Amino acid sequence: MADSYLVLFDRALAQALDDLELGLYKPTGTYTAAESTLAKPAILVSGPDLPTTLDNCIVLNQLDPIIEGRADLVHRVQIISRLAGTKTQARNLAWSLRVALDQKEQIPPGFYVSWSTIFSELAATRDESGRYTTYQNFHFRGRRPL
């Protein structure tokens, strides 16, 4: 079975975040703890579950898209970022994601996204393992696939 348009979109978005040096995306294989660092967290397209073996990660969670008319589609993607560093480091990563994606065009490339915007954001308190998590919801407005 071929991958769905939504899966392909998530993979392209993960690669775009890697290209922007916000994390490390591996299309195949698993991440080691050494690869997933504070400076370059692992980017996963398996959302919404956070991995149990990685302290530093960005998880893309595709929410149901909004179909607008016959031609347009709004991708709703929740980006969950988790870091085992300080609260400041977690806030800096969330801000970097916002700067990279909010009010932008053509991200991810090849999906005819005319505009992206942040819709909401929630910073969670530190968990029992000392990790900070931020939940950001982005809308990517583009063309519907044929």
mmCIF file of N, CA and C in Angstrom:
data_model
loop_
_atom_site.group_PDB
_atom_site.id
_atom_site.type_symbol
_atom_site.label_atom_id
_atom_site.label_comp_id
_atom_site.label_asym_id
_atom_site.label_seq_id
_atom_site.Cartn_x
_atom_site.Cartn_y
_atom_site.Cartn_z
ATOM 1 N N MET A 1 0.839 -1.167 0.000
ATOM 2 C CA MET A 1 0.000 0.000 0.000
ATOM 3 C C MET A 1 0.895 1.246 0.000
ATOM 4 N N ALA A 2 0.524 2.198 -0.802
ATOM 5 C CA ALA A 2 1.280 3.452 -0.894
ATOM 6 C C ALA A 2 1.005 4.325 0.320
ATOM 7 N N ASP A 3 1.984 5.154 0.675
ATOM 8 C CA ASP A 3 1.813 6.070 1.800
ATOM 9 C C ASP A 3 0.811 7.160 1.451
ATOM 10 N N SER A 4 0.032 7.577 2.444
ATOM 11 C CA SER A 4 -0.981 8.605 2.241
ATOM 12 C C SER A 4 -0.324 9.972 2.052
ATOM 13 N N TYR A 5 -1.105 10.874 1.522
ATOM 14 C CA TYR A 5 -0.649 12.250 1.334
ATOM 15 C C TYR A 5 -0.242 12.875 2.667
ATOM 16 N N LEU A 6 -0.964 12.563 3.740
ATOM 17 C CA LEU A 6 -0.652 13.124 5.053
ATOM 18 C C LEU A 6 0.677 12.602 5.582
ATOM 19 N N VAL A 7 0.970 11.326 5.360
ATOM 20 C CA VAL A 7 2.253 10.760 5.771
ATOM 21 C C VAL A 7 3.388 11.404 4.979
ATOM 22 N N LEU A 8 3.190 11.565 3.693
ATOM 23 C CA LEU A 8 4.206 12.211 2.859
ATOM 24 C C LEU A 8 4.441 13.658 3.288
ATOM 25 N N PHE A 9 3.367 14.342 3.662
ATOM 26 C CA PHE A 9 3.491 15.722 4.144
ATOM 27 C C PHE A 9 4.332 15.771 5.419
ATOM 28 N N ASP A 10 4.049 14.876 6.358
ATOM 29 C CA ASP A 10 4.818 14.841 7.612
ATOM 30 C C ASP A 10 6.296 14.571 7.355
ATOM 31 N N ARG A 11 6.580 13.646 6.479
ATOM 32 C CA ARG A 11 7.983 13.338 6.170
ATOM 33 C C ARG A 11 8.687 14.535 5.541
ATOM 34 N N ALA A 12 7.991 15.229 4.648
ATOM 35 C CA ALA A 12 8.583 16.420 4.029
ATOM 36 C C ALA A 12 8.792 17.525 5.056
ATOM 37 N N LEU A 13 7.852 17.676 5.986
ATOM 38 C CA LEU A 13 8.009 18.675 7.039
ATOM 39 C C LEU A 13 9.174 18.317 7.954
ATOM 40 N N ALA A 14 9.312 17.048 8.287
ATOM 41 C CA ALA A 14 10.443 16.600 9.116
ATOM 42 C C ALA A 14 11.765 16.893 8.422
ATOM 43 N N GLN A 15 11.826 16.631 7.120
ATOM 44 C CA GLN A 15 13.050 16.910 6.370
ATOM 45 C C GLN A 15 13.328 18.411 6.320
ATOM 46 N N ALA A 16 12.272 19.222 6.192
ATOM 47 C CA ALA A 16 12.445 20.682 6.181
ATOM 48 C C ALA A 16 13.002 21.165 7.519
ATOM 49 N N LEU A 17 12.525 20.605 8.631
ATOM 50 C CA LEU A 17 13.056 20.981 9.943
ATOM 51 C C LEU A 17 14.513 20.569 10.085
ATOM 52 N N ASP A 18 14.862 19.400 9.535
ATOM 53 C CA ASP A 18 16.260 18.966 9.532
ATOM 54 C C ASP A 18 17.100 19.930 8.691
ATOM 55 N N ASP A 19 16.605 20.289 7.526
ATOM 56 C CA ASP A 19 17.338 21.217 6.652
ATOM 57 C C ASP A 19 17.563 22.573 7.324
ATOM 58 N N LEU A 20 16.621 22.975 8.176
ATOM 59 C CA LEU A 20 16.752 24.228 8.916
ATOM 60 C C LEU A 20 17.609 24.067 10.169
ATOM 61 N N GLU A 21 18.154 22.861 10.358
ATOM 62 C CA GLU A 21 19.033 22.521 11.476
ATOM 63 C C GLU A 21 18.365 22.660 12.838
ATOM 64 N N LEU A 22 17.063 22.337 12.882
ATOM 65 C CA LEU A 22 16.335 22.358 14.147
ATOM 66 C C LEU A 22 16.308 20.992 14.813
ATOM 67 N N GLY A 23 16.739 19.974 14.095
ATOM 68 C CA GLY A 23 16.760 18.625 14.630
ATOM 69 C C GLY A 23 17.373 17.681 13.625
ATOM 70 N N LEU A 24 17.325 16.391 13.956
ATOM 71 C CA LEU A 24 17.867 15.344 13.090
ATOM 72 C C LEU A 24 16.738 14.431 12.655
ATOM 73 N N TYR A 25 16.524 14.323 11.350
ATOM 74 C CA TYR A 25 15.497 13.441 10.809
ATOM 75 C C TYR A 25 16.156 12.286 10.073
ATOM 76 N N LYS A 26 15.780 11.079 10.459
ATOM 77 C CA LYS A 26 16.231 9.866 9.790
ATOM 78 C C LYS A 26 14.994 9.195 9.196
ATOM 79 N N PRO A 27 14.871 9.174 7.866
ATOM 80 C CA PRO A 27 13.691 8.571 7.245
ATOM 81 C C PRO A 27 13.532 7.083 7.569
ATOM 82 N N THR A 28 14.639 6.401 7.798
ATOM 83 C CA THR A 28 14.568 4.980 8.134
ATOM 84 C C THR A 28 15.486 4.709 9.328
ATOM 85 N N GLY A 29 15.213 3.641 10.014
ATOM 86 C CA GLY A 29 16.050 3.272 11.145
ATOM 87 C C GLY A 29 15.592 3.924 12.435
ATOM 88 N N THR A 30 16.319 3.645 13.501
ATOM 89 C CA THR A 30 15.999 4.201 14.803
ATOM 90 C C THR A 30 17.116 5.139 15.249
ATOM 91 N N TYR A 31 16.798 5.964 16.201
ATOM 92 C CA TYR A 31 17.767 6.909 16.750
ATOM 93 C C TYR A 31 18.434 6.310 17.977
ATOM 94 N N THR A 32 19.687 6.634 18.148
ATOM 95 C CA THR A 32 20.366 6.288 19.390
ATOM 96 C C THR A 32 20.296 7.502 20.311
ATOM 97 N N ALA A 33 20.509 7.268 21.588
ATOM 98 C CA ALA A 33 20.504 8.379 22.543
ATOM 99 C C ALA A 33 21.599 9.393 22.205
ATOM 100 N N ALA A 34 22.716 8.928 21.656
ATOM 101 C CA ALA A 34 23.813 9.824 21.295
ATOM 102 C C ALA A 34 23.451 10.724 20.111
ATOM 103 N N GLU A 35 22.590 10.252 19.221
ATOM 104 C CA GLU A 35 22.181 11.059 18.061
ATOM 105 C C GLU A 35 21.166 12.129 18.441
ATOM 106 N N SER A 36 20.372 11.875 19.438
ATOM 107 C CA SER A 36 19.320 12.789 19.861
ATOM 108 C C SER A 36 19.840 13.663 20.990
ATOM 109 N N THR A 37 20.305 14.870 20.644
ATOM 110 C CA THR A 37 20.947 15.750 21.612
ATOM 111 C C THR A 37 20.111 16.999 21.859
ATOM 112 N N LEU A 38 20.520 17.788 22.836
ATOM 113 C CA LEU A 38 19.857 19.070 23.073
ATOM 114 C C LEU A 38 19.987 19.975 21.856
ATOM 115 N N ALA A 39 21.135 19.943 21.215
ATOM 116 C CA ALA A 39 21.384 20.798 20.060
ATOM 117 C C ALA A 39 20.634 20.322 18.821
ATOM 118 N N LYS A 40 20.450 19.011 18.683
ATOM 119 C CA LYS A 40 19.760 18.441 17.522
ATOM 120 C C LYS A 40 18.876 17.284 17.968
ATOM 121 N N PRO A 41 17.665 17.602 18.456
ATOM 122 C CA PRO A 41 16.772 16.531 18.883
ATOM 123 C C PRO A 41 16.296 15.689 17.694
ATOM 124 N N ALA A 42 15.972 14.429 17.965
ATOM 125 C CA ALA A 42 15.454 13.534 16.932
ATOM 126 C C ALA A 42 14.089 14.032 16.472
ATOM 127 N N ILE A 43 13.847 13.978 15.159
ATOM 128 C CA ILE A 43 12.549 14.364 14.604
ATOM 129 C C ILE A 43 11.832 13.088 14.189
ATOM 130 N N LEU A 44 10.653 12.883 14.766
ATOM 131 C CA LEU A 44 9.868 11.683 14.504
ATOM 132 C C LEU A 44 8.518 12.057 13.890
ATOM 133 N N VAL A 45 8.014 11.216 13.019
ATOM 134 C CA VAL A 45 6.718 11.467 12.392
ATOM 135 C C VAL A 45 5.665 10.481 12.890
ATOM 136 N N SER A 46 5.874 9.976 14.087
ATOM 137 C CA SER A 46 5.021 8.923 14.612
ATOM 138 C C SER A 46 3.974 9.407 15.600
ATOM 139 N N GLY A 47 3.811 10.719 15.764
ATOM 140 C CA GLY A 47 2.947 11.274 16.794
ATOM 141 C C GLY A 47 1.609 10.582 16.934
ATOM 142 N N PRO A 48 0.935 10.764 18.049
ATOM 143 C CA PRO A 48 1.217 11.710 19.119
ATOM 144 C C PRO A 48 2.067 11.145 20.257
ATOM 145 N N ASP A 49 2.422 9.863 20.209
ATOM 146 C CA ASP A 49 3.162 9.268 21.317
ATOM 147 C C ASP A 49 4.614 9.732 21.339
ATOM 148 N N LEU A 50 5.076 10.111 22.524
ATOM 149 C CA LEU A 50 6.477 10.464 22.706
ATOM 150 C C LEU A 50 7.265 9.189 22.960
ATOM 151 N N PRO A 51 8.462 9.077 22.404
ATOM 152 C CA PRO A 51 9.252 7.866 22.611
ATOM 153 C C PRO A 51 9.708 7.740 24.069
ATOM 154 N N THR A 52 9.833 6.512 24.516
ATOM 155 C CA THR A 52 10.274 6.281 25.899
ATOM 156 C C THR A 52 11.787 6.243 26.009
ATOM 157 N N THR A 53 12.483 6.084 24.892
ATOM 158 C CA THR A 53 13.940 5.924 24.934
ATOM 159 C C THR A 53 14.709 7.191 24.597
ATOM 160 N N LEU A 54 14.034 8.261 24.185
ATOM 161 C CA LEU A 54 14.714 9.499 23.801
ATOM 162 C C LEU A 54 14.250 10.652 24.680
ATOM 163 N N ASP A 55 15.202 11.334 25.285
ATOM 164 C CA ASP A 55 14.868 12.500 26.101
ATOM 165 C C ASP A 55 14.671 13.753 25.259
ATOM 166 N N ASN A 56 15.370 13.845 24.138
ATOM 167 C CA ASN A 56 15.350 15.036 23.296
ATOM 168 C C ASN A 56 14.744 14.685 21.945
ATOM 169 N N CYS A 57 13.550 15.220 21.687
ATOM 170 C CA CYS A 57 12.885 14.859 20.425
ATOM 171 C C CYS A 57 11.856 15.907 20.019
ATOM 172 N N ILE A 58 11.531 15.859 18.742
ATOM 173 C CA ILE A 58 10.448 16.630 18.153
ATOM 174 C C ILE A 58 9.554 15.607 17.478
ATOM 175 N N VAL A 59 8.277 15.584 17.855
ATOM 176 C CA VAL A 59 7.346 14.606 17.295
ATOM 177 C C VAL A 59 6.275 15.354 16.511
ATOM 178 N N LEU A 60 6.088 14.966 15.246
ATOM 179 C CA LEU A 60 5.053 15.561 14.409
ATOM 180 C C LEU A 60 3.800 14.700 14.504
ATOM 181 N N ASN A 61 2.699 15.344 14.810
ATOM 182 C CA ASN A 61 1.423 14.658 14.958
ATOM 183 C C ASN A 61 0.419 15.305 14.009
ATOM 184 N N GLN A 62 0.087 14.619 12.937
ATOM 185 C CA GLN A 62 -0.846 15.142 11.936
ATOM 186 C C GLN A 62 -2.267 15.043 12.485
ATOM 187 N N LEU A 63 -2.921 16.172 12.646
ATOM 188 C CA LEU A 63 -4.320 16.209 13.060
ATOM 189 C C LEU A 63 -5.196 16.149 11.815
ATOM 190 N N ASP A 64 -6.489 15.936 11.993
ATOM 191 C CA ASP A 64 -7.375 15.879 10.832
ATOM 192 C C ASP A 64 -7.280 17.179 10.042
ATOM 193 N N PRO A 65 -7.080 17.093 8.723
ATOM 194 C CA PRO A 65 -7.001 18.321 7.921
ATOM 195 C C PRO A 65 -8.385 18.947 7.762
ATOM 196 N N ILE A 66 -8.383 20.212 7.424
ATOM 197 C CA ILE A 66 -9.621 20.932 7.154
ATOM 198 C C ILE A 66 -9.712 21.130 5.646
ATOM 199 N N ILE A 67 -10.755 20.614 5.045
ATOM 200 C CA ILE A 67 -10.960 20.771 3.606
ATOM 201 C C ILE A 67 -11.760 22.045 3.388
ATOM 202 N N GLU A 68 -11.214 22.915 2.562
ATOM 203 C CA GLU A 68 -11.863 24.189 2.272
ATOM 204 C C GLU A 68 -12.200 24.255 0.792
ATOM 205 N N GLY A 69 -13.439 23.990 0.504
ATOM 206 C CA GLY A 69 -13.885 24.041 -0.882
ATOM 207 C C GLY A 69 -13.318 22.897 -1.700
ATOM 208 N N ARG A 70 -13.284 23.088 -3.002
ATOM 209 C CA ARG A 70 -12.830 22.035 -3.903
ATOM 210 C C ARG A 70 -11.323 22.012 -4.088
ATOM 211 N N ALA A 71 -10.644 23.093 -3.718
ATOM 212 C CA ALA A 71 -9.235 23.184 -4.083
ATOM 213 C C ALA A 71 -8.271 23.300 -2.908
ATOM 214 N N ASP A 72 -8.729 23.732 -1.752
ATOM 215 C CA ASP A 72 -7.801 24.033 -0.665
ATOM 216 C C ASP A 72 -7.899 23.038 0.484
ATOM 217 N N LEU A 73 -6.796 22.916 1.192
ATOM 218 C CA LEU A 73 -6.689 22.013 2.324
ATOM 219 C C LEU A 73 -5.810 22.677 3.369
ATOM 220 N N VAL A 74 -6.212 22.599 4.622
ATOM 221 C CA VAL A 74 -5.396 23.108 5.720
ATOM 222 C C VAL A 74 -4.867 21.905 6.497
ATOM 223 N N HIS A 75 -3.562 21.721 6.444
ATOM 224 C CA HIS A 75 -2.916 20.690 7.255
ATOM 225 C C HIS A 75 -2.798 21.233 8.664
ATOM 226 N N ARG A 76 -3.246 20.465 9.622
ATOM 227 C CA ARG A 76 -3.092 20.847 11.021
ATOM 228 C C ARG A 76 -2.075 19.886 11.623
ATOM 229 N N VAL A 77 -0.944 20.424 12.029
ATOM 230 C CA VAL A 77 0.132 19.601 12.555
ATOM 231 C C VAL A 77 0.478 20.073 13.962
ATOM 232 N N GLN A 78 0.423 19.132 14.886
ATOM 233 C CA GLN A 78 0.868 19.413 16.245
ATOM 234 C C GLN A 78 2.330 19.011 16.334
ATOM 235 N N ILE A 79 3.152 19.943 16.767
ATOM 236 C CA ILE A 79 4.576 19.663 16.955
ATOM 237 C C ILE A 79 4.835 19.618 18.448
ATOM 238 N N ILE A 80 5.253 18.451 18.898
ATOM 239 C CA ILE A 80 5.550 18.243 20.312
ATOM 240 C C ILE A 80 7.065 18.203 20.452
ATOM 241 N N SER A 81 7.619 19.154 21.193
ATOM 242 C CA SER A 81 9.067 19.160 21.402
ATOM 243 C C SER A 81 9.346 18.874 22.873
ATOM 244 N N ARG A 82 10.320 18.004 23.101
ATOM 245 C CA ARG A 82 10.683 17.630 24.469
ATOM 246 C C ARG A 82 12.198 17.668 24.602
ATOM 247 N N LEU A 83 12.663 18.313 25.677
ATOM 248 C CA LEU A 83 14.095 18.410 25.943
ATOM 249 C C LEU A 83 14.381 18.078 27.401
ATOM 250 N N ALA A 84 15.508 17.430 27.617
ATOM 251 C CA ALA A 84 15.953 17.108 28.973
ATOM 252 C C ALA A 84 16.855 18.196 29.530
ATOM 253 N N GLY A 85 16.858 19.345 28.915
ATOM 254 C CA GLY A 85 17.693 20.454 29.375
ATOM 255 C C GLY A 85 16.940 21.347 30.341
ATOM 256 N N THR A 86 17.226 22.617 30.263
ATOM 257 C CA THR A 86 16.588 23.595 31.139
ATOM 258 C C THR A 86 15.290 24.099 30.507
ATOM 259 N N LYS A 87 14.505 24.777 31.304
ATOM 260 C CA LYS A 87 13.270 25.367 30.791
ATOM 261 C C LYS A 87 13.584 26.397 29.697
ATOM 262 N N THR A 88 14.666 27.124 29.881
ATOM 263 C CA THR A 88 15.078 28.114 28.880
ATOM 264 C C THR A 88 15.420 27.444 27.553
ATOM 265 N N GLN A 89 16.136 26.329 27.600
ATOM 266 C CA GLN A 89 16.468 25.598 26.374
ATOM 267 C C GLN A 89 15.196 25.105 25.676
ATOM 268 N N ALA A 90 14.230 24.624 26.434
ATOM 269 C CA ALA A 90 12.975 24.153 25.851
ATOM 270 C C ALA A 90 12.205 25.310 25.215
ATOM 271 N N ARG A 91 12.190 26.443 25.882
ATOM 272 C CA ARG A 91 11.508 27.611 25.324
ATOM 273 C C ARG A 91 12.213 28.115 24.072
ATOM 274 N N ASN A 92 13.552 28.043 24.064
ATOM 275 C CA ASN A 92 14.304 28.461 22.878
ATOM 276 C C ASN A 92 14.002 27.567 21.681
ATOM 277 N N LEU A 93 13.892 26.251 21.909
ATOM 278 C CA LEU A 93 13.549 25.348 20.808
ATOM 279 C C LEU A 93 12.150 25.652 20.283
ATOM 280 N N ALA A 94 11.197 25.835 21.180
ATOM 281 C CA ALA A 94 9.832 26.154 20.750
ATOM 282 C C ALA A 94 9.800 27.461 19.956
ATOM 283 N N TRP A 95 10.566 28.438 20.406
ATOM 284 C CA TRP A 95 10.609 29.716 19.686
ATOM 285 C C TRP A 95 11.266 29.545 18.314
ATOM 286 N N SER A 96 12.312 28.731 18.250
ATOM 287 C CA SER A 96 12.977 28.476 16.962
ATOM 288 C C SER A 96 12.020 27.808 15.973
ATOM 289 N N LEU A 97 11.203 26.883 16.454
ATOM 290 C CA LEU A 97 10.203 26.242 15.590
ATOM 291 C C LEU A 97 9.188 27.273 15.113
ATOM 292 N N ARG A 98 8.776 28.146 16.015
ATOM 293 C CA ARG A 98 7.813 29.201 15.645
ATOM 294 C C ARG A 98 8.400 30.112 14.570
ATOM 295 N N VAL A 99 9.626 30.554 14.775
ATOM 296 C CA VAL A 99 10.269 31.448 13.809
ATOM 297 C C VAL A 99 10.417 30.775 12.447
ATOM 298 N N ALA A 100 10.756 29.496 12.455
ATOM 299 C CA ALA A 100 10.973 28.765 11.205
ATOM 300 C C ALA A 100 9.686 28.518 10.430
ATOM 301 N N LEU A 101 8.558 28.382 11.127
ATOM 302 C CA LEU A 101 7.325 27.949 10.459
ATOM 303 C C LEU A 101 6.213 28.986 10.424
ATOM 304 N N ASP A 102 6.172 29.923 11.345
ATOM 305 C CA ASP A 102 5.071 30.872 11.419
ATOM 306 C C ASP A 102 5.206 31.956 10.358
ATOM 307 N N GLN A 103 4.097 32.206 9.653
ATOM 308 C CA GLN A 103 4.029 33.248 8.631
ATOM 309 C C GLN A 103 4.994 32.982 7.477
ATOM 310 N N LYS A 104 5.076 31.732 7.069
ATOM 311 C CA LYS A 104 5.984 31.330 5.988
ATOM 312 C C LYS A 104 5.208 30.720 4.828
ATOM 313 N N GLU A 105 5.857 30.694 3.679
ATOM 314 C CA GLU A 105 5.312 30.070 2.469
ATOM 315 C C GLU A 105 6.208 28.910 2.062
ATOM 316 N N GLN A 106 5.621 27.962 1.344
ATOM 317 C CA GLN A 106 6.361 26.854 0.713
ATOM 318 C C GLN A 106 7.143 25.983 1.701
ATOM 319 N N ILE A 107 6.622 25.830 2.913
ATOM 320 C CA ILE A 107 7.199 24.890 3.870
ATOM 321 C C ILE A 107 6.097 23.910 4.236
ATOM 322 N N PRO A 108 6.312 22.638 3.990
ATOM 323 C CA PRO A 108 7.472 22.016 3.361
ATOM 324 C C PRO A 108 7.451 22.200 1.849
ATOM 325 N N PRO A 109 8.630 22.173 1.234
ATOM 326 C CA PRO A 109 8.705 22.353 -0.212
ATOM 327 C C PRO A 109 7.954 21.244 -0.962
ATOM 328 N N GLY A 110 7.365 21.620 -2.088
ATOM 329 C CA GLY A 110 6.713 20.648 -2.954
ATOM 330 C C GLY A 110 5.264 20.340 -2.621
ATOM 331 N N PHE A 111 4.703 20.967 -1.594
ATOM 332 C CA PHE A 111 3.326 20.684 -1.202
ATOM 333 C C PHE A 111 2.399 21.881 -1.414
ATOM 334 N N TYR A 112 2.848 22.881 -2.138
ATOM 335 C CA TYR A 112 2.041 24.032 -2.530
ATOM 336 C C TYR A 112 1.411 24.735 -1.328
ATOM 337 N N VAL A 113 2.194 24.873 -0.251
ATOM 338 C CA VAL A 113 1.705 25.577 0.932
ATOM 339 C C VAL A 113 1.853 27.071 0.684
ATOM 340 N N SER A 114 0.724 27.761 0.673
ATOM 341 C CA SER A 114 0.759 29.190 0.414
ATOM 342 C C SER A 114 1.003 29.999 1.688
ATOM 343 N N TRP A 115 0.683 29.419 2.861
ATOM 344 C CA TRP A 115 0.863 30.160 4.092
ATOM 345 C C TRP A 115 0.805 29.203 5.272
ATOM 346 N N SER A 116 1.685 29.418 6.237
ATOM 347 C CA SER A 116 1.616 28.642 7.468
ATOM 348 C C SER A 116 1.574 29.604 8.650
ATOM 349 N N THR A 117 0.924 29.178 9.702
ATOM 350 C CA THR A 117 0.796 30.026 10.878
ATOM 351 C C THR A 117 0.684 29.161 12.125
ATOM 352 N N ILE A 118 1.138 29.697 13.231
ATOM 353 C CA ILE A 118 0.959 28.993 14.500
ATOM 354 C C ILE A 118 -0.447 29.284 14.994
ATOM 355 N N PHE A 119 -1.127 28.258 15.451
ATOM 356 C CA PHE A 119 -2.507 28.391 15.903
ATOM 357 C C PHE A 119 -2.583 28.443 17.427
ATOM 358 N N SER A 120 -1.785 27.613 18.100
ATOM 359 C CA SER A 120 -1.765 27.622 19.558
ATOM 360 C C SER A 120 -0.471 27.008 20.073
ATOM 361 N N GLU A 121 -0.196 27.275 21.354
ATOM 362 C CA GLU A 121 1.014 26.746 21.967
ATOM 363 C C GLU A 121 0.763 26.543 23.463
ATOM 364 N N LEU A 122 1.301 25.437 23.990
ATOM 365 C CA LEU A 122 1.188 25.141 25.406
ATOM 366 C C LEU A 122 2.505 24.567 25.899
ATOM 367 N N ALA A 123 3.086 25.195 26.892
ATOM 368 C CA ALA A 123 4.307 24.684 27.512
ATOM 369 C C ALA A 123 3.911 23.920 28.765
ATOM 370 N N ALA A 124 4.335 22.657 28.853
ATOM 371 C CA ALA A 124 4.020 21.822 30.013
ATOM 372 C C ALA A 124 5.117 21.941 31.059
ATOM 373 N N THR A 125 4.773 21.625 32.282
ATOM 374 C CA THR A 125 5.770 21.643 33.344
ATOM 375 C C THR A 125 6.720 20.451 33.201
ATOM 376 N N ARG A 126 7.813 20.515 33.894
ATOM 377 C CA ARG A 126 8.826 19.464 33.832
ATOM 378 C C ARG A 126 8.241 18.143 34.330
ATOM 379 N N ASP A 127 8.537 17.053 33.610
ATOM 380 C CA ASP A 127 8.042 15.741 34.022
ATOM 381 C C ASP A 127 8.960 15.117 35.068
ATOM 382 N N GLU A 128 8.636 13.927 35.513
ATOM 383 C CA GLU A 128 9.402 13.271 36.579
ATOM 384 C C GLU A 128 10.821 12.910 36.164
ATOM 385 N N SER A 129 11.095 12.916 34.840
ATOM 386 C CA SER A 129 12.444 12.632 34.349
ATOM 387 C C SER A 129 13.239 13.901 34.056
ATOM 388 N N GLY A 130 12.674 15.066 34.386
ATOM 389 C CA GLY A 130 13.377 16.330 34.196
ATOM 390 C C GLY A 130 13.306 16.875 32.783
ATOM 391 N N ARG A 131 12.291 16.458 32.017
ATOM 392 C CA ARG A 131 12.166 16.904 30.624
ATOM 393 C C ARG A 131 11.025 17.922 30.505
ATOM 394 N N TYR A 132 11.250 18.929 29.679
ATOM 395 C CA TYR A 132 10.230 19.937 29.409
ATOM 396 C C TYR A 132 9.608 19.669 28.045
ATOM 397 N N THR A 133 8.297 19.815 27.955
ATOM 398 C CA THR A 133 7.576 19.544 26.715
ATOM 399 C C THR A 133 6.765 20.768 26.320
ATOM 400 N N THR A 134 6.753 21.058 25.017
ATOM 401 C CA THR A 134 5.940 22.135 24.471
ATOM 402 C C THR A 134 5.095 21.565 23.335
ATOM 403 N N TYR A 135 3.829 21.950 23.322
ATOM 404 C CA TYR A 135 2.890 21.530 22.279
ATOM 405 C C TYR A 135 2.546 22.754 21.441
ATOM 406 N N GLN A 136 2.829 22.681 20.144
ATOM 407 C CA GLN A 136 2.517 23.784 19.237
ATOM 408 C C GLN A 136 1.666 23.240 18.100
ATOM 409 N N ASN A 137 0.600 23.965 17.774
ATOM 410 C CA ASN A 137 -0.265 23.579 16.665
ATOM 411 C C ASN A 137 -0.104 24.584 15.534
ATOM 412 N N PHE A 138 0.252 24.049 14.366
ATOM 413 C CA PHE A 138 0.452 24.874 13.175
ATOM 414 C C PHE A 138 -0.576 24.531 12.116
ATOM 415 N N HIS A 139 -0.971 25.540 11.355
ATOM 416 C CA HIS A 139 -1.831 25.352 10.192
ATOM 417 C C HIS A 139 -1.008 25.665 8.945
ATOM 418 N N PHE A 140 -1.065 24.749 7.982
ATOM 419 C CA PHE A 140 -0.385 24.916 6.699
ATOM 420 C C PHE A 140 -1.461 24.918 5.625
ATOM 421 N N ARG A 141 -1.725 26.086 5.043
ATOM 422 C CA ARG A 141 -2.770 26.205 4.030
ATOM 423 C C ARG A 141 -2.177 25.932 2.656
ATOM 424 N N GLY A 142 -2.806 25.014 1.932
ATOM 425 C CA GLY A 142 -2.287 24.680 0.609
ATOM 426 C C GLY A 142 -3.362 24.126 -0.293
ATOM 427 N N ARG A 143 -2.918 23.571 -1.381
ATOM 428 C CA ARG A 143 -3.816 22.971 -2.376
ATOM 429 C C ARG A 143 -4.126 21.538 -1.988
ATOM 430 N N ARG A 144 -5.303 21.089 -2.341
ATOM 431 C CA ARG A 144 -5.675 19.697 -2.117
ATOM 432 C C ARG A 144 -4.975 18.831 -3.141
ATOM 433 N N PRO A 145 -4.584 17.623 -2.724
ATOM 434 C CA PRO A 145 -3.983 16.715 -3.712
ATOM 435 C C PRO A 145 -5.051 16.208 -4.664
ATOM 436 N N LEU A 146 -4.629 15.834 -5.839
ATOM 437 C CA LEU A 146 -5.587 15.305 -6.820
ATOM 438 C C LEU A 146 -5.956 13.882 -6.480
#
